Amino acid sequence: MADAATDREIDHSQMKISDEVAIQVTSMNKWFGTFHVLRDINLTVYRGERIVICGPSGSGKSTLIRCINRLEEHQAGTIIVDGTELSSDLKNIDKIRSEVGMCFQHFNLFPHLTILENCTLAPIWVRKTPKKEAEEIAMHFLQKVKIPEQANKYPGQLSGGQQQRVAIARSLCMKPRIMLFDEPTSALDPEMIKEVLDTMIQLAEEGMTMLCVTHEMGFAQAVANRVIFMDQGQIVEQNEPREFFNNPQSDRTKLFLSQILGH
Amino acid sequence: MSEIHAHTTLYVRDTMIDQQVPPLTQKGAVKWVRENLVSSWLNIVLTVLSIAAVWYIISHLAPWFLNSIWNAGSLTECREILAAHSLVGEAGGACWGVIRDRWTQLMFGFYPPEFYWRSILALVLLFVALLPVLFPQQISSRFYILSAIYPFVMVWLLWGGSFWTPVLTMAGFGAGYLAYRIAFPVGGAIAATVAAILGTLLWWIVAMPLINDTLHRVVAESRMQETRAERVLLQETLPPQIAEIDAVRTAITAEINETVTRKNDILRPILAEQMRRSAVPLLAEVSDLFANLSDQSPAPDLVPAIISAKRLFLPFATERASESLAPLLTEIKATVAVNITPDNLADVQASIAPLKAQIVEAQTIADADPMPDASLAAAQAEFDSVMQHLTRLRESLTALGADHFRLSEQKRAADGLVRNIDTLTQNVANLPDLRATAEEARANLPESVALLEAVPSGGARSAYEAADLTALQSVLNAEQGLITADVAVRSTYNEVGRIGLQPVPSSAFGGFQLSLIIGITGIVMSLPLGILLALGRQSNLFIINKVSVGFIEIIRGVPLIVWLLTAQFLLNYFLPPGTTFDLVLRVIIMVTLFASAYIAEVVRGGLAALPSGQYEAADALGLDYWRSMRLIVLPQALKISIPGIVNTFIGLFKDTTLVLFIGLYDPLGLAGTIRASTDWNGIYWELFIFIGVLFFIFCFSMGRYSKYLENKLQRENR
C-alpha cells in the first residue's frame, strides 16, 4: 500500500519552498460545543510546502484544515491565509475560499451537473470567466488528471478514483494557490488510490502548496517536506518525513507509526 | 498463505463462457403472466377475484354509460326518452342532456359569451407560455420572455381594460430595476433591494394610476364627440334589433310548445305499446297464480308467491300506464298487496274472483291490437328526431336569450354613457365647487357628530342635537354628491378613453375557468414563495428563521376555508378605508399563501435530504449563499421534492372548489345552481361526473408531467 505512490521517479526540480508565508495559524482554538477539539494550534506554512497531516481519528486533523477555508469556524487565535485574516467578514471568506482549493474524502461532486459543468461552475460564477474560456481551462485540467474523455458524463457514471480526480481538477480550475486534501483516498478501492496519488504527486511536482490529511505514508515519504502528527487536538510532532518515520521522538508517534506500518 | 494455495489450486479456467439466451419460460409474456398473475395459489385467487370485481363494476356501469341521452332539455324529458326505449327498469341511462344544456356555464360561469374567445385564447397562450418552462431542453431559452409576459397578458385578456395597463404594470419592474441600479453604488445590495421594492410599489401605487388616468383622459377628450355619436346611433339602432330578436324568440317559443305537444303525441302510443308488450307475459303469469289461489285449498307456500305478484307489477307502476290497462292493473296490485294470512285468505279469494274475469279481459285487450315491431321502431325514430329538433330549438332560444341580454346591456351602457358625456362638462366644472363645499361643510361640522359616518336612527338619535344631525346630513349629502360626480367623470373618461378590451367584472367569473385561474396563479406564485420560506426556515438568521417558521405553522395550522372566509370578510378591516380589493384576487392570495406553506415544508424535506458535502463543496469553491443555493442546492433539493411539490399543486388545484363557500361560482357552485333549476332538479351523477372528469384531466396531466420530469432527471444524473 505504502509503495503505491513511489513506483516512479519524483521530479524535484520545481518543488521549491519560498520564504513567503502562505498560511499562518497562531494559537488557534476550537470547540464543538464544550468539546475542545483543537488546542493551541500554531502552524506556519510557506509557499511551496507539501505538508502531510496524520494522526488517529478524532485527533482534529480534518477540523484543522477545514478551519483554514472556514468550513469550520475557529473560536480563538488567528488564521491568516495569503495575507488575509479569516474573520466573520463574508467578503474575506469568499476571497480566501476562491484562492484555496479543497478535495474531500467523498469527492462531493455535484451530481446534477456534468463533469465539465462541475469544473466550469465556479470559474464562471465566481471568477466571471467567459463560458468558453472556462471550458478551455476545465478541459486543460481534465487532460491533466487524464480523464478528458469523461467531460460530458455525470459524476454518477464515473468510478471513485475518476471522481476524485475530477474533484481535484474542479479545484484547480479556480487556479488556487493552496490546495487542501481531506483524506482524498480513504473512500477508494486500493486499485484506485494510485491514480489519485499520481495526480497529487504531479501537483506537488509543479510546486503547489499542499496540506494533505492522509494515511498514505508512501505518499508522505515521497512528496512531503514536512509531516505533522496530531493527537487529541494538538500538534504532537512535526518533522521532515525521513526523520519522522525513522526517528520519531514522542511515544505517541511511535505507537501510531507502529500500528499503521506494522500490518 | 501463498504456500497453502500452491498445493490446493487444482482448477484454472482457461476459457470464459459467452452470454446465452434465457430459457423460453423465463422471458416475454409467459414469464410476465407467470410472475405477475399466477405465481402462487394466493396470487391466483387474488387475480381471479380482482378480475371478477372489475367485471362486476364495469358490467353495472357500462349500460348506464351506453344508454347516454344527449337530446333532452330537462330531467323529465330524459326519463321519457329512456321510457320510450324501454330502458327504465334495469340500468337506466346517463342523462348528459344537462351537460349539453349547461356546459358553457360550467366552463365559463357567467362570463359574457361574446368574450369566450378571450378566455380560450388565454388558456391557449397559457400552454404556449408553459412550454419553455416545462420542456427547457427542447425549447430555446429565448422563449422564456413569453412565459414572463404571459401573466400580464392573461390578466388583460380576462379582465379587459386598456392595452397600456399591462404594459404600465410591467414597467413597474423596470422602475424597480432602475431604483436598484441607482441605489446600488450608494448603499450596497441590501439598500438597493429595498429601493427596488419601494420603487416598484411607488410606481404601481402612485405613478401608474396617474399615468393611466391621464392617458384615458387624453384619449377620451380626443374622441368624446365621436363616441357620443356612436352611442347615440346605438341608442337608435339597438331597440329595433332587440325587438327583432324578441320576435324570433316568441316564434321559437311557439314552435317549441308545438313540438312538445307533437312529442307527447308520439310518445303516448309508444309507451302504451311497451306496456302492452311487457304486460302480456305478466298477465298470463298472474292469471295462473290467481287460478291456483281460488281453486285449491290454501297452500302456505303459495302465500309468498302471491305477495311477490305485487312485485311483478312494479315496473308497470313506474311507467305511464295506458288508459285501458292501468286501472285494472292498479286494482290487482292493490288486492295482492294485502298481506295474505290464513285468516284473510278467504277474503282475498273472494275479492279476486271478479278480477279473474277482468284479467281475461285484459289479456284480450293486450292481445287485440299489437303494434308491429316496424311501426314501433319507426315511432321511436320519429320521437328521437323530434327530441333532437326540440333540443336544437332550445339551444337557439338560449343563444337568442344571450343576444338579447347582450344588446340590452349595450343599450343600457350607451344610455348611461351618453348621459354622462352630456353632463361631463357640467360635472367637471362642478367638481372643485362640490369639493370645496363638502370640505367646508365637513370642517364646520359640530364636534359631537364630526366622527360619525352615518346619521344615527332610532333611540341613538336622542344623544345628539337635532341641529347637529341636520348639519351632518347635509355634509353627507354634499360628500355623496361629490363622489357621484367624481365617479361619473372618471367612468366616462375610462369608458371613452379605453383602447383595448371591454372590462369584465370579477363577479362574472366562474366555472372551470375560475378554478383554472385560481389554481394556476396559485401554483405559479406559491412555488417561489414556498422555496423562499423553506430557505428562511433553514436560515441561521434568527429573525428570518422565526418569521418563516411562524408563517408556515400558522398558515398550515388553520383550515383553508377559514383563510378564504378571512379573505372574504376580514381582509377589508386590515386595509386602508375605501380600498376595494377584488375578491378573486384576495382568494388567489390566500390560496397562494396556503399552498406556499406546504411547498415550503416539502422543499425543506428536499434540502434536508441533501448531503452536507454538497453545501461544503459549494462553499469551498467560493460560491456565495444565493449562488450556491441557486446552482447547487436547489436544483438537487427540488428534484428530490418533485413528487411532493406536484402533490401539493394537485391538492391546491382541487381545493379551489372551496371558493364555493365564499360565494364564488366554481363548477361545484354552479352544479348547485343548475340542480336548483326546475329543469334539472334531481340530477346529480352526470353533473358531478363531468366536473370530476374535468378536474381529473388536469390533475392527472400534472401527475404525468411530474413522472416525466422525475424520469428525465433520474436519467440525467445517473
PDB file of C-alpha atoms in Angstrom, chain A residues 66 69 71-72 93-94 97-98 100-102 104 107-113 118 121-122 125-126 128 154-157 170-171 174, chain B residues 137 610-625 627-628 630-636 639 713 715-718:
ATOM      1  CA  ARG A  66     -11.446  22.808   7.393  1.00  0.00           C
ATOM      2  CA  ASN A  69     -11.028  27.732   4.487  1.00  0.00           C
ATOM      3  CA  LEU A  71     -15.811  25.397   6.618  1.00  0.00           C
ATOM      4  CA  GLU A  72     -15.421  25.351  10.389  1.00  0.00           C
ATOM      5  CA  ILE A  93     -14.158  34.341   3.447  1.00  0.00           C
ATOM      6  CA  ASP A  94     -15.290  34.132  -0.171  1.00  0.00           C
ATOM      7  CA  ARG A  97     -12.153  30.213  -0.471  1.00  0.00           C
ATOM      8  CA  SER A  98     -11.663  31.088  -4.095  1.00  0.00           C
ATOM      9  CA  VAL A 100      -7.814  27.803  -1.580  1.00  0.00           C
ATOM     10  CA  GLY A 101      -8.827  24.604  -3.309  1.00  0.00           C
ATOM     11  CA  MET A 102     -10.184  21.677  -1.356  1.00  0.00           C
ATOM     12  CA  PHE A 104     -12.985  15.938   0.182  1.00  0.00           C
ATOM     13  CA  PHE A 107     -15.426  13.907  -3.548  1.00  0.00           C
ATOM     14  CA  ASN A 108     -18.646  15.976  -3.210  1.00  0.00           C
ATOM     15  CA  LEU A 109     -19.025  16.424  -6.930  1.00  0.00           C
ATOM     16  CA  PHE A 110     -22.328  17.989  -7.970  1.00  0.00           C
ATOM     17  CA  PRO A 111     -24.336  15.023  -9.236  1.00  0.00           C
ATOM     18  CA  HIS A 112     -26.766  17.106 -11.287  1.00  0.00           C
ATOM     19  CA  LEU A 113     -24.010  18.660 -13.412  1.00  0.00           C
ATOM     20  CA  ASN A 118     -18.695  20.791 -12.363  1.00  0.00           C
ATOM     21  CA  LEU A 121     -19.217  26.370 -12.483  1.00  0.00           C
ATOM     22  CA  ALA A 122     -17.003  28.228 -10.036  1.00  0.00           C
ATOM     23  CA  TRP A 125     -19.857  32.373 -11.390  1.00  0.00           C
ATOM     24  CA  VAL A 126     -17.078  33.390  -9.004  1.00  0.00           C
ATOM     25  CA  LYS A 128     -16.647  35.708 -14.007  1.00  0.00           C
ATOM     26  CA  TYR A 154     -22.321  12.782 -14.978  1.00  0.00           C
ATOM     27  CA  PRO A 155     -20.371  12.062 -11.783  1.00  0.00           C
ATOM     28  CA  GLY A 156     -22.529   9.010 -11.028  1.00  0.00           C
ATOM     29  CA  GLN A 157     -21.188   7.338 -14.163  1.00  0.00           C
ATOM     30  CA  ARG A 170     -12.514  21.185 -10.290  1.00  0.00           C
ATOM     31  CA  SER A 171     -10.457  22.812  -7.564  1.00  0.00           C
ATOM     32  CA  MET A 174     -10.093  28.110  -9.824  1.00  0.00           C
TER      33      MET A 174
ATOM     34  CA  GLN B 137     -34.269  21.296 -23.225  1.00  0.00           C
ATOM     35  CA  LEU B 610     -29.097  16.771   0.541  1.00  0.00           C
ATOM     36  CA  PRO B 611     -25.741  15.589   1.928  1.00  0.00           C
ATOM     37  CA  SER B 612     -23.890  18.340   3.767  1.00  0.00           C
ATOM     38  CA  GLY B 613     -20.927  17.682   1.458  1.00  0.00           C
ATOM     39  CA  GLN B 614     -22.789  19.487  -1.311  1.00  0.00           C
ATOM     40  CA  TYR B 615     -23.097  22.644   0.771  1.00  0.00           C
ATOM     41  CA  GLU B 616     -19.431  22.344   1.776  1.00  0.00           C
ATOM     42  CA  ALA B 617     -18.202  21.795  -1.758  1.00  0.00           C
ATOM     43  CA  ALA B 618     -20.147  24.848  -2.928  1.00  0.00           C
ATOM     44  CA  ASP B 619     -18.731  26.896  -0.057  1.00  0.00           C
ATOM     45  CA  ALA B 620     -15.209  25.636  -0.666  1.00  0.00           C
ATOM     46  CA  LEU B 621     -15.379  26.823  -4.274  1.00  0.00           C
ATOM     47  CA  GLY B 622     -16.144  30.334  -3.065  1.00  0.00           C
ATOM     48  CA  LEU B 623     -19.792  30.484  -4.204  1.00  0.00           C
ATOM     49  CA  ASP B 624     -21.823  32.916  -2.132  1.00  0.00           C
ATOM     50  CA  TYR B 625     -25.071  31.883  -0.427  1.00  0.00           C
ATOM     51  CA  ARG B 627     -25.350  31.257  -5.937  1.00  0.00           C
ATOM     52  CA  SER B 628     -24.735  28.045  -4.059  1.00  0.00           C
ATOM     53  CA  ARG B 630     -29.445  28.526  -6.981  1.00  0.00           C
ATOM     54  CA  LEU B 631     -26.767  26.487  -8.738  1.00  0.00           C
ATOM     55  CA  ILE B 632     -26.037  23.609  -6.403  1.00  0.00           C
ATOM     56  CA  VAL B 633     -28.540  23.132  -3.611  1.00  0.00           C
ATOM     57  CA  LEU B 634     -31.947  23.989  -5.054  1.00  0.00           C
ATOM     58  CA  PRO B 635     -31.648  22.064  -8.332  1.00  0.00           C
ATOM     59  CA  GLN B 636     -30.957  18.930  -6.327  1.00  0.00           C
ATOM     60  CA  LYS B 639     -35.539  17.327  -7.825  1.00  0.00           C
ATOM     61  CA  LEU B 713     -33.771  13.985 -14.123  1.00  0.00           C
ATOM     62  CA  ARG B 715     -31.655   9.649 -16.397  1.00  0.00           C
ATOM     63  CA  GLU B 716     -29.523  12.749 -16.399  1.00  0.00           C
ATOM     64  CA  ASN B 717     -27.985  12.148 -13.038  1.00  0.00           C
ATOM     65  CA  ARG B 718     -27.283   8.500 -13.301  1.00  0.00           C
TER      66      ARG B 718
END
